[in-house]
Amino acid sequence: MPILPVFKTSSTAPVEACVPSPLDADSGEVFGDASDTTTGSSKDAGIVGELKRLSEADNDYWTFRGRAARQQTQGLTQYPAMMVPAMQAVLVKAVADVDECVSRVFDPFAGSGTTLVECMRLGLDYTGQDINPLAVLFCRTKAGPFHTRKLASVIKEVLNQAGADRGTRTEANFPRLEKWFSPAVIKDLSRIRRAIRQVDHTWCRRVLWTGLAETVRLTSNSRTSTFKLHIRSADDLESRKVNPLQTFATVITDINARLHGEAEALRERGHLSTNGYYRGNIGIRLGDTTKLKPARDLHDLLVTSPPYGDNASTVPYGQYSYLPLQWIDLHDIDEDADSRYLRTTHEIDTRSLGGSRKNAVEGVAPLMNVSPSLKQTLCRLKKLPADRGARVAAFCRDLDSSLYAILNALKPRAYMIWTVGNRRVGGDPVPTDRILEELMAARGTRLVTRLERKIPNKRMATRNSIATTMRGEAILVFRKG
């Protein structure tokens, strides 16, 4: 089979193999052919040509250094490991310009909605899904409606009501509440929560809950330098002064300003109706991607970035979300969101890809017949404590399970853009990008091209070990068979 060049913008470290692999991580070559005569090859060539043009114009183009600003609703919230908005926009546009059939985009790992916002700016329909209720809340807030004048009035009422509240009832009840919040902070957060509950419209409460989530993050006793729940030092807690009411006022005012700016931009592009609703179709779902429900309308393009590995040992999205979700009415987020998501600080992470290691090694065994890279990785990890291999096996098992549902949500010959990072286990990188290529090939997909990028500014907590071990990502473009 002919080979397609990789447009490299950074070097990749070689992976020590204990069995031969047909993919050489340092060769600069991958399986694929944009010049063959199969159906779709002309579009493949067009996409490859456009991405190559961008790469040749700037060897460091995909790093997006200096071009990673989060304007308007892209900066609405803080969330772990967010994607670079401008990069997502370029990738979506590159495919959509070549494949004029692209109108519906799917993101099965939606996160805080970076791809959602860029799709809205391009006037595309979008469906996103995430296992984390906090991510779903953020996405739904960004999707509108954009009734910012009404929202400004409601914000004023909520702030006045919370400021005048003399109630003493604590509006949150979960284990170790007093560890994570001081008595004064508990009192003020309870006032804010009571005021938000008095608001009539669900869309409006969602915006307010988004502001409260950030307020909780900034006023809790957990350190903001890590995504994990980590109590501040005694000296820090003793000297720390926070005012949740003032913090909430600042945060929610900024959120409304960003929503207003986004609405103006969408209106200028013709994507917003006169009553403040996005003209396209937006669907946001809460759920496990491995159990994805069949889509009524298939999608033309997939754009996503899955977790780097099991959340517990990479980016703990669930731990990050645990405290904010305790103060939010979950039924306002989604009808399927309930207290079971908050049974423990690790519940959401356990529900995520690789979160359960039960029978992981046995369950992943069939995949080693189609993924030499996975086989060699697990072979190498046998020399380490058993939990290391189980982590990788569980994640790859669940990732493969999600592929069946994801591909069934796409139209025939639909394109897919995956941004994938290779974590380290036992000091060596796990070639998630190669493993994904091989799992996808086994399901009949075609690798169109791949790019490599450095990570200059991706949101990583300074004390999160993954930040010091991962400096690059692979962008993989596939076509469904």
XYZ file of C-alpha atoms in Angstrom:
481
model
C 0.000 0.000 0.000
C 1.375 3.471 -0.808
C 2.233 5.675 2.117
C 1.154 9.158 3.039
C 3.622 11.580 4.619
C 3.089 12.913 8.091
C 3.316 16.691 8.389
C 5.556 16.825 11.436
C 5.817 19.939 13.571
C 7.566 18.272 16.497
C 9.529 15.118 17.141
C 8.074 12.012 18.739
C 9.902 9.799 21.170
C 10.444 6.199 20.028
C 8.472 3.508 21.820
C 10.408 0.468 22.956
C 8.733 -2.591 21.482
C 8.742 -6.202 22.596
C 6.990 -7.265 19.385
C 7.414 -5.752 15.928
C 4.953 -3.016 14.915
C 3.957 -2.173 11.340
C 3.906 1.476 12.343
C 7.256 3.120 12.952
C 6.725 6.075 15.289
C 9.855 7.798 13.983
C 9.612 7.005 10.299
C 7.329 9.917 9.429
C 5.044 7.507 7.599
C 1.599 6.108 8.249
C -0.794 3.914 6.353
C -3.028 5.849 4.011
C -3.175 7.123 0.459
C -4.747 10.339 -0.697
C -4.044 9.634 -4.366
C -5.698 6.264 -4.910
C -8.792 5.800 -7.041
C -11.223 4.781 -4.305
C -14.348 6.810 -3.673
C -13.515 9.912 -1.652
C -9.868 10.049 -2.701
C -10.239 13.456 -4.350
C -11.647 14.877 -1.130
C -8.900 13.158 0.836
C -6.336 14.817 -1.400
C -8.010 18.193 -0.970
C -7.927 17.924 2.821
C -4.342 16.705 2.822
C -3.345 19.529 0.492
C -4.941 22.205 2.664
C -3.412 20.901 5.890
C -0.038 20.523 4.188
C -0.229 24.103 2.929
C -0.790 25.377 6.462
C 2.054 23.260 7.821
C 4.495 24.325 5.120
C 3.748 27.995 5.675
C 4.809 27.670 9.312
C 6.693 24.660 10.685
C 5.262 25.425 14.125
C 1.772 26.232 12.861
C -0.145 23.600 14.848
C 1.369 24.741 18.133
C -0.855 27.843 17.887
C 1.537 29.756 20.097
C 0.171 33.270 20.475
C -3.104 32.224 18.828
C -4.708 30.326 21.700
C -6.743 33.193 23.175
C -10.212 32.247 24.344
C -12.505 35.022 23.132
C -16.123 35.554 24.207
C -17.801 32.317 25.322
C -14.631 30.293 24.746
C -13.425 31.946 27.955
C -16.720 31.581 29.774
C -15.465 28.994 32.270
C -12.391 27.220 33.552
C -12.181 23.518 32.753
C -9.305 21.024 32.644
C -7.267 20.480 29.447
C -9.398 22.579 27.130
C -8.710 22.474 23.397
C -7.349 25.456 21.468
C -10.378 27.138 19.855
C -8.537 28.533 16.830
C -7.092 25.096 16.037
C -10.517 23.473 16.129
C -11.884 26.180 13.850
C -9.087 25.685 11.303
C -9.510 21.903 11.276
C -13.292 22.002 10.897
C -13.107 24.631 8.164
C -10.380 22.727 6.288
C -12.618 19.662 6.038
C -15.857 21.591 5.457
C -14.301 23.626 2.624
C -13.401 20.412 0.804
C -16.442 18.340 1.756
C -19.364 20.654 1.074
C -21.766 18.078 2.534
C -20.572 18.851 6.060
C -23.388 20.411 8.080
C -23.705 18.233 11.214
C -20.762 17.808 13.600
C -20.497 15.261 16.410
C -18.264 15.396 19.498
C -18.636 12.379 21.813
C -16.192 13.853 24.364
C -17.539 17.392 24.372
C -15.861 18.736 27.510
C -16.619 22.407 28.117
C -17.755 22.985 24.522
C -14.764 24.344 22.603
C -15.798 22.574 19.395
C -19.441 23.514 20.015
C -18.660 27.237 19.969
C -16.509 27.018 16.833
C -19.243 25.069 15.031
C -21.788 27.708 15.973
C -19.504 30.404 14.609
C -19.360 28.469 11.333
C -23.137 28.037 11.255
C -23.043 24.241 11.620
C -25.352 21.866 13.480
C -23.724 20.193 16.465
C -24.290 17.237 18.790
C -22.116 16.826 21.857
C -22.010 14.285 24.636
C -20.069 13.993 27.886
C -20.114 11.805 30.969
C -19.599 14.811 33.266
C -22.704 16.824 34.252
C -20.587 19.953 34.764
C -19.352 19.744 31.161
C -22.941 19.366 29.958
C -23.933 22.451 31.968
C -21.168 24.525 30.399
C -22.089 23.373 26.895
C -25.753 24.182 27.363
C -24.900 27.614 28.722
C -22.743 28.344 25.667
C -25.467 27.137 23.296
C -27.851 29.912 24.369
C -30.404 31.355 24.113
C -28.646 34.714 24.218
C -31.165 36.820 26.119
C -28.474 38.968 27.663
C -30.661 41.990 28.442
C -33.090 39.782 30.370
C -30.165 38.009 32.006
C -28.663 41.302 33.178
C -31.925 42.149 34.920
C -32.113 38.714 36.554
C -28.487 38.948 37.707
C -29.269 42.218 39.461
C -32.269 40.656 41.207
C -30.286 37.569 42.266
C -27.437 39.659 43.662
C -29.858 41.877 45.592
C -31.774 38.904 46.934
C -28.622 37.028 47.989
C -27.210 40.158 49.626
C -30.393 40.738 51.627
C -30.830 37.071 52.628
C -30.523 36.503 56.376
C -31.364 32.803 56.258
C -29.125 30.331 58.066
C -30.057 27.078 56.318
C -27.112 25.320 54.654
C -28.070 24.541 51.055
C -25.559 21.725 50.507
C -25.178 18.457 52.335
C -22.344 16.082 51.555
C -19.531 14.360 53.464
C -16.792 16.662 54.767
C -18.575 19.833 53.714
C -16.816 21.755 56.502
C -13.424 20.551 55.294
C -13.842 22.104 51.869
C -15.650 25.313 52.853
C -15.363 27.724 55.758
C -18.544 28.542 57.715
C -18.706 32.038 56.194
C -18.345 30.673 52.651
C -21.028 28.033 53.279
C -23.373 30.780 54.436
C -22.829 32.952 51.344
C -22.957 30.100 48.837
C -26.249 29.012 50.423
C -27.623 32.530 49.930
C -26.642 32.506 46.272
C -28.137 29.067 45.718
C -31.448 30.088 47.299
C -31.590 33.175 45.083
C -30.891 31.213 41.906
C -33.630 28.741 42.734
C -36.149 31.577 42.666
C -35.449 32.301 38.973
C -38.216 31.096 36.671
C -36.486 30.085 33.444
C -34.242 27.003 33.201
C -31.952 28.580 30.582
C -31.365 31.502 32.922
C -30.689 29.295 35.940
C -28.137 27.347 33.899
C -26.159 30.511 33.256
C -26.327 31.377 36.943
C -25.272 27.851 37.948
C -22.291 28.237 35.609
C -21.310 31.374 37.495
C -21.809 29.621 40.825
C -19.587 26.726 39.693
C -16.678 29.098 39.136
C -17.433 30.866 42.423
C -17.260 27.546 44.265
C -13.924 26.771 42.631
C -12.466 30.119 43.671
C -13.790 30.154 47.247
C -13.428 26.532 48.359
C -10.551 25.288 50.501
C -9.220 23.172 47.626
C -6.117 24.415 45.826
C -6.677 25.892 42.378
C -3.172 24.854 41.270
C -4.325 21.282 40.712
C -7.413 19.680 39.215
C -7.480 17.146 42.026
C -9.170 17.890 45.325
C -6.256 19.021 47.454
C -6.734 20.938 50.703
C -4.809 24.157 51.155
C -2.147 24.409 53.821
C -3.133 25.455 57.339
C -1.266 28.747 56.966
C -2.987 29.450 53.655
C -6.413 28.736 55.119
C -5.676 30.914 58.143
C -4.685 33.948 56.095
C -7.090 33.478 53.190
C -9.944 35.942 52.775
C -12.661 35.306 50.202
C -16.067 36.855 49.630
C -18.370 34.544 47.641
C -20.984 37.256 47.042
C -18.432 39.627 45.509
C -16.781 36.771 43.612
C -20.108 35.627 42.176
C -21.006 39.176 41.159
C -17.726 39.549 39.275
C -17.925 36.133 37.635
C -21.560 36.307 36.526
C -21.185 39.838 35.175
C -18.234 38.681 33.065
C -20.218 35.669 31.845
C -23.074 37.869 30.677
C -20.652 40.214 28.912
C -19.112 37.254 27.099
C -22.530 35.915 26.109
C -23.437 39.348 24.787
C -20.223 39.532 22.747
C -20.815 36.053 21.342
C -24.387 36.947 20.431
C -23.212 40.016 18.521
C -20.637 37.971 16.614
C -23.187 35.278 15.742
C -25.706 37.906 14.697
C -23.170 39.554 12.370
C -22.583 36.163 10.729
C -26.316 35.628 10.310
C -26.374 32.672 12.704
C -28.626 34.192 15.390
C -32.365 34.778 15.124
C -33.955 38.047 16.163
C -35.126 36.496 19.443
C -31.643 35.380 20.462
C -31.671 31.702 19.448
C -28.995 30.014 17.364
C -30.392 29.237 13.918
C -28.814 25.790 13.700
C -29.621 22.630 15.643
C -27.727 21.997 18.866
C -27.983 18.800 20.902
C -26.133 18.264 24.196
C -26.406 14.889 25.926
C -25.242 13.507 29.250
C -24.055 9.930 29.011
C -21.452 7.228 28.609
C -20.037 7.188 25.083
C -19.581 3.413 25.231
C -23.378 3.212 25.618
C -24.218 5.852 23.064
C -27.828 5.720 21.920
C -28.414 5.387 18.158
C -28.638 8.753 16.432
C -31.810 9.610 14.530
C -29.831 11.883 12.220
C -26.348 10.767 11.236
C -23.474 13.224 11.318
C -21.172 14.398 8.516
C -18.079 15.094 10.605
C -16.637 14.032 13.944
C -14.341 16.404 15.843
C -13.185 15.265 19.261
C -10.402 14.790 21.772
C -10.820 11.811 24.110
C -9.229 11.671 27.574
C -5.506 10.952 27.689
C -6.156 7.835 29.740
C -8.132 6.883 32.814
C -9.035 10.111 34.583
C -7.769 8.993 37.974
C -4.147 8.936 36.806
C -4.264 11.638 34.105
C -6.731 14.545 34.244
C -9.318 14.048 37.038
C -12.295 15.837 35.472
C -14.633 14.290 38.025
C -12.664 15.416 41.063
C -12.471 18.892 39.558
C -16.267 18.952 39.186
C -17.227 17.363 42.509
C -17.453 20.474 44.683
C -19.227 22.757 42.159
C -21.838 20.092 41.404
C -22.701 19.810 45.107
C -24.100 23.356 44.988
C -25.993 23.048 41.691
C -29.489 21.628 41.145
C -28.591 18.674 38.948
C -32.048 18.377 37.370
C -31.470 21.826 35.828
C -28.496 20.354 33.952
C -30.128 17.215 32.595
C -33.061 14.984 33.472
C -30.656 12.051 33.842
C -28.323 13.892 36.231
C -28.874 12.841 39.830
C -27.063 12.311 43.119
C -25.571 9.028 41.910
C -23.001 11.080 40.001
C -21.800 12.435 43.346
C -21.751 9.297 45.479
C -18.002 9.772 45.959
C -15.358 12.228 44.808
C -14.292 9.611 42.224
C -17.701 8.595 40.862
C -17.572 10.577 37.607
C -13.991 9.521 36.937
C -14.951 5.891 37.581
C -17.718 6.190 34.969
C -15.285 7.589 32.392
C -13.113 5.653 29.933
C -10.870 3.250 31.824
C -12.444 4.138 35.145
C -13.225 0.517 35.986
C -10.310 -1.915 35.812
C -12.434 -4.988 36.488
C -11.408 -7.775 34.077
C -9.471 -5.157 32.095
C -6.604 -7.364 30.940
C -8.925 -10.216 29.969
C -11.326 -7.841 28.237
C -8.646 -6.226 26.127
C -7.109 -9.516 24.966
C -9.004 -9.674 21.624
C -7.783 -6.179 20.728
C -4.158 -7.268 20.800
C -4.839 -9.284 17.650
C -5.624 -6.085 15.725
C -3.356 -3.608 17.533
C 0.332 -4.525 17.602
C 1.049 -1.250 19.398
C -1.283 -2.195 22.231
C 0.217 -5.654 22.425
C 3.760 -4.377 22.682
C 2.737 -1.775 25.267
C 1.047 -4.301 27.546
C 3.972 -6.674 27.062
C 6.349 -3.975 28.273
C 4.136 -3.065 31.227
C 4.196 -6.643 32.523
C 7.537 -5.749 34.085
C 5.851 -3.095 36.242
C 3.267 -3.332 39.064
C 0.042 -4.929 37.821
C -2.056 -1.784 38.149
C -0.012 -0.033 35.420
C -1.004 -2.492 32.723
C -4.577 -2.643 34.035
C -4.927 1.129 33.618
C -3.890 1.004 29.981
C -5.911 -2.128 29.259
C -9.088 -0.691 30.808
C -8.774 2.569 28.900
C -8.141 0.892 25.545
C -10.971 -1.591 26.134
C -13.403 1.267 26.776
C -12.035 3.395 23.945
C -12.611 0.540 21.514
C -16.116 0.010 22.896
C -16.894 3.661 22.211
C -15.745 3.367 18.587
C -18.638 1.087 17.664
C -21.206 3.607 18.870
C -19.309 6.603 17.490
C -18.974 5.181 13.988
C -22.663 4.259 13.971
C -23.467 7.940 14.557
C -21.663 8.955 11.349
C -22.713 8.868 7.736
C -20.819 6.615 5.306
C -17.532 8.237 4.232
C -17.821 10.863 6.968
C -14.564 12.423 8.086
C -13.234 12.300 11.637
C -10.722 14.557 13.380
C -9.240 13.090 16.557
C -6.768 15.023 18.723
C -4.939 12.479 20.863
C -2.246 12.741 23.530
C 0.169 9.998 24.506
C 0.436 9.716 28.277
C 3.302 8.020 30.106
C 3.047 4.947 32.286
C 6.091 3.675 34.098
C 8.150 6.425 32.498
C 7.427 5.358 28.899
C 4.830 6.811 26.516
C 1.719 4.822 25.698
C 1.191 5.249 21.921
C -2.517 6.005 22.124
C -2.395 7.581 18.665
C -1.019 4.396 17.084
C -3.389 2.221 19.038
C -6.325 4.319 17.850
C -5.122 4.096 14.243
C -5.007 0.317 14.448
C -8.370 -0.030 16.207
C -9.954 2.246 13.619
C -8.375 0.336 10.737
C -9.853 -2.874 12.121
C -13.273 -1.227 11.843
C -12.771 -0.362 8.195
C -11.849 3.306 8.494
C -9.151 4.975 6.421
C -6.399 7.187 7.838
C -6.262 10.248 5.600
C -3.389 12.011 7.344
C -1.896 12.914 10.680
C -0.247 15.983 12.118
C 1.800 16.441 15.225
C 1.716 19.465 17.481
C 3.469 20.724 20.568
C 1.409 21.784 23.570
C 2.510 25.257 24.663
C -0.451 26.475 26.688
C -3.030 23.710 27.009
C -4.680 24.082 30.404
C -2.759 21.781 32.696
C -2.539 22.285 36.439
C 1.047 23.055 37.410
C 1.126 20.258 39.952
C -0.504 17.678 37.750
C 2.170 15.199 36.656
C 0.607 14.800 33.224
C 1.623 18.401 32.486
C 5.309 17.554 32.795
C 5.182 14.297 30.859
C 3.086 15.260 27.826
C 4.380 17.914 25.475
C 2.645 17.006 22.248
C -0.470 15.654 20.590
C -1.325 13.916 17.338
C -4.135 15.131 15.101
C -5.535 12.151 13.192
C -7.887 12.590 10.251
C -9.871 9.483 9.280
C -12.553 8.712 6.732
C -15.279 6.200 7.545
C -15.455 3.349 5.069
